Steps between C-alpha positions, in 0.01 A plus 500: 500500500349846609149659573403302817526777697642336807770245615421160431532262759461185317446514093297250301553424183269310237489465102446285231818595237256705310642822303109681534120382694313281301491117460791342310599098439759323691435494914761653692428649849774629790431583814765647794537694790833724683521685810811686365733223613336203454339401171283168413365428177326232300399455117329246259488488111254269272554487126235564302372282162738176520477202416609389852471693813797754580447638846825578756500660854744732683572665839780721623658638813722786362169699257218663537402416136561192288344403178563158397479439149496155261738264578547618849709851359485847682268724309586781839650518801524794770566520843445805734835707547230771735216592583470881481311795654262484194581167310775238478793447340581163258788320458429301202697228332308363198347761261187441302530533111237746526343700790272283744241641687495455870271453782591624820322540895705739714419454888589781783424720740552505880228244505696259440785447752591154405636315164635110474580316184626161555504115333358299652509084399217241553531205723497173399168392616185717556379704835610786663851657474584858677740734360672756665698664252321853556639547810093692585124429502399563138163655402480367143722234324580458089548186415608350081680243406622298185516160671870455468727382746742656693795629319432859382546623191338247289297441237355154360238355287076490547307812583406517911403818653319597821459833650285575808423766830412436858409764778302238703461188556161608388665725157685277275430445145756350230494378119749281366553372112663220354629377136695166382772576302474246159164350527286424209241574524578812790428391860390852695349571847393797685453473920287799686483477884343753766659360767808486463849643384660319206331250308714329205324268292636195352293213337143648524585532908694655756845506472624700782220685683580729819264663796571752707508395873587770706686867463751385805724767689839441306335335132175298389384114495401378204312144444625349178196301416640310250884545387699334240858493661771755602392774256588922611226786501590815544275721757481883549374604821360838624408633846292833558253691230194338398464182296227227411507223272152401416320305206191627325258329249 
């Protein structure tokens, strides 16, 4: 990857498997972050025109980029072997049939002084749980998960997907989507908070939903409003530059 003029600090990645822009059947989506050393990704497939649903979910520790396909097969997978004076470089280990076009947000600059990506696993019950992995006082946290539990790699059946920012307690916004893997007839919900992190759906409610608490001197509290078990999200944190996550009708 060249032409982004600068070193990346942390590279996101997004796509949706497609070979061109446009609209096209089937629903995959992938979404991932690296720092250069650490890489986090997660990625969710839906068949399209079945008789009975197909859907499958995915998240990785070792890639950037994953695209799950039918059946719960690799469609792609790439990790970051760099991240260059103008780019990155790719290690990848599945190849597409055909060329796939990517999506990617390249963040940098002597802003930003700080980068953290770390799992992080629900509690059992709800409230508030602090997390210190950072190891500094963030100034805007990524949150997305695939509502699986802790062993990473994995994949598994149903479609669950949440992805959401914070830079206050007063800045949070998240959207989550779920499927049910061989329901007749298909059994779909969508979930859409502004205020708070991560908010899976599950049922036509909230699965798992997380607030932001506090931006704390070594990590962040986060309430888990409602949780569903020991399940892992994976959070990128930044400190420095300028960052808002905000919701607008």
């Amino acid at each position: 990857l060249t032409g982004v003029g600068f070193k990346p600090k942390v590279l996101i990645s997004f796509g949706t498997g497609q070979t061109a822009t446009g609209a096209a059947t089937d629903a995959f989506m992938h979404y991932g972050f690296s720092d250069g050393t650490t890489d986090r990704c997660t990625s969710v497939f839906s068949d399209d025109a079945v008789v009975s649903s197909s859907e499958c979910r995915r998240r990785h520790s070792d890639a950037v980029i994953d695209q799950v396909d039918t059946g719960q097969a690799t469609l792609m997978k790439a990790a970051i072997s760099t991240l260059d004076t103008d780019g990155a470089t790719f290690t990848v280990f599945d190849f597409p049939s055909i060329a796939t076009l990517m999506g990617y947000v390249a963040i940098g600059g002597d802003d930003f002084t700080n980068v953290s990506i770390d799992d992080i696993s629900a509690p059992s019950g709800t409230g508030n749980q602090s997390y210190t992995g950072p190891g500094f006082q963030p100034d805007a946290i990524v949150l997305m998960s695939v509502a699986m539990s802790p062993a990473v790699p994995g994949s598994t059946s149903n479609l669950l997907y949440s992805i959401g920012w914070a830079t206050s307690v007063a800045d949070q916004a998240a959207s989550g989507i779920s499927s049910k893997q061989t329901t007749t007839p298909s059994d779909t919900d969508r979930f859409q908070l502004t205020d708070s992190c991560l908010a899976l759906p599950w049922d036509g409610s909230g699965r798992h939903q997380i607030k932001l608490v506090s931006f704390d001197s070594t990590g962040y509290t986060l309430n888990h409003v409602s949780t569903n078990g020991d399940e892992k999200i994976f959070v990128l944190a930044l400190k420095g530059g300028q960052s808002k996550a905000m919701s607008q009708a």
